[in-house]
Short mmCIF file of C-alpha atoms in Angstrom, two decimals:
data_model
loop_
_atom_site.label_atom_id
_atom_site.label_comp_id
_atom_site.label_asym_id
_atom_site.label_seq_id
_atom_site.Cartn_x
_atom_site.Cartn_y
_atom_site.Cartn_z
CA UNK Y 180 44.48 76.01 -5.17
CA UNK Y 181 43.48 78.88 -7.43
CA UNK Y 182 39.76 79.15 -6.84
CA UNK Y 183 38.29 81.19 -4.05
CA UNK Y 184 35.99 79.39 -1.61
CA UNK Y 185 33.30 81.37 0.20
CA UNK Y 186 30.73 80.64 2.89
CA UNK Y 187 28.38 82.61 5.10
CA UNK Y 188 27.64 81.62 8.70
CA UNK Y 189 25.45 83.87 10.79
CA UNK Y 190 26.74 87.43 10.44
CA UNK Y 191 30.15 86.36 9.14
CA UNK Y 192 31.24 85.88 5.55
CA UNK Y 193 34.31 83.66 5.08
CA UNK Y 194 36.52 83.62 2.00
CA UNK Y 195 39.68 81.60 1.32
CA UNK Y 196 41.94 81.78 -1.74
CA UNK Y 197 44.44 79.10 -0.76
CA UNK Y 198 46.71 81.40 1.26
CA UNK Y 199 44.58 84.08 2.89
CA UNK Y 200 41.49 83.49 5.03
CA UNK Y 201 39.30 86.56 5.42
CA UNK Y 202 36.36 86.78 7.79
CA UNK Y 203 34.04 89.71 7.19
CA UNK Y 204 31.53 90.80 9.80
CA UNK Y 205 31.36 93.42 12.51
CA UNK Y 206 35.16 93.11 12.94
CA UNK Y 207 36.76 91.96 9.65
CA UNK Y 208 39.89 89.82 10.02
CA UNK Y 209 42.53 88.58 7.61
CA UNK Y 210 44.86 85.63 8.25
CA UNK Y 211 47.72 84.04 6.31
CA UNK Y 212 48.05 80.26 6.53
CA UNK Y 213 51.71 80.58 7.57
CA UNK Y 214 50.77 82.67 10.58
CA UNK Y 215 47.73 80.94 12.04
CA UNK Y 216 46.28 77.85 13.63
CA UNK Y 217 42.64 76.83 13.22
CA UNK Y 218 40.42 74.83 15.56
CA UNK Y 219 36.75 73.95 15.20
CA UNK Y 220 34.97 72.51 18.24
CA UNK Y 221 31.53 71.08 18.69
CA UNK Y 222 28.87 70.37 18.29
CA UNK Y 223 27.96 70.82 21.92
CA UNK Y 224 24.73 69.38 23.32
CA UNK Y 225 22.75 72.21 21.67
CA UNK Y 226 24.52 71.79 18.33
CA UNK Y 227 26.64 74.94 18.60
CA UNK Y 228 30.11 75.05 17.09
CA UNK Y 229 33.05 77.32 17.69
CA UNK Y 230 35.63 78.41 15.14
CA UNK Y 231 38.85 79.56 16.78
CA UNK Y 232 41.86 81.07 15.04
CA UNK Y 233 45.11 81.78 16.79
CA UNK Y 234 47.25 84.24 14.86
CA UNK Y 235 51.01 84.17 15.25
CA UNK Y 236 53.45 81.31 15.56
CA UNK Y 237 52.55 78.32 17.72
CA UNK Y 238 55.44 79.22 20.02
CA UNK Y 239 54.33 82.85 20.45
CA UNK Y 240 50.63 83.32 19.65
CA UNK Y 241 49.74 86.96 19.06
CA UNK Y 242 45.95 86.96 19.15
CA UNK Y 243 42.99 84.63 19.42
CA UNK Y 244 39.78 85.15 17.46
CA UNK Y 245 36.62 83.16 18.16
CA UNK Y 246 33.30 82.88 16.34
CA UNK Y 247 30.35 80.96 17.80
CA UNK Y 248 27.71 79.52 15.48
CA UNK Y 249 24.35 78.14 16.51
CA UNK Y 250 23.25 74.76 15.19
CA UNK Y 251 20.91 76.53 12.75
CA UNK Y 252 23.65 78.88 11.48
CA UNK Y 253 26.04 75.97 11.01
CA UNK Y 254 23.44 73.92 9.16
CA UNK Y 255 22.59 76.83 6.83
CA UNK Y 256 26.27 77.67 6.27
CA UNK Y 257 26.68 75.71 3.07
CA UNK Y 258 30.33 75.28 2.23
CA UNK Y 259 31.73 76.41 5.58
CA UNK Y 260 33.00 72.97 6.60
CA UNK Y 261 34.67 72.53 3.20
CA UNK Y 262 36.24 75.99 3.45
CA UNK Y 263 37.61 75.28 6.93
CA UNK Y 264 38.98 71.91 5.76
CA UNK Y 265 40.73 73.70 2.88
CA UNK Y 266 42.25 76.16 5.38
CA UNK Y 267 43.44 73.27 7.57
CA UNK Y 268 44.99 71.58 4.53
CA UNK Y 269 46.70 74.85 3.58
CA UNK Y 270 48.12 75.26 7.08
CA UNK Y 271 49.41 71.66 7.10
CA UNK Y 272 50.96 72.06 3.66
CA UNK Y 273 52.67 75.32 4.65
CA UNK Y 274 54.13 73.64 7.74
CA UNK Y 275 55.38 70.68 5.69
CA UNK Y 276 57.16 72.99 3.28
CA UNK Y 277 59.14 74.87 5.89
CA UNK Y 278 56.90 77.76 6.81
#
């Protein structure tokens, strides 16, 4: 992957270049696909979704970062699902290739 994917959800701006996921907002974060795990939960009964990133190896997680998005934010966040799927694919590929 050589193209950057971007999406905005609520106050956060997500960008992914194939290796690095950056989340800009009140507390900007940067994650490498070889040092993270990604989970998206929801929607709950009100349509809210949660994006959760655990940084560090699966055996010894270093930090957990969580973003909550309302149903409206998620719906308006064009491209966010595709970006998160690309991140998941990048993580899986890195694990397959001996990360």
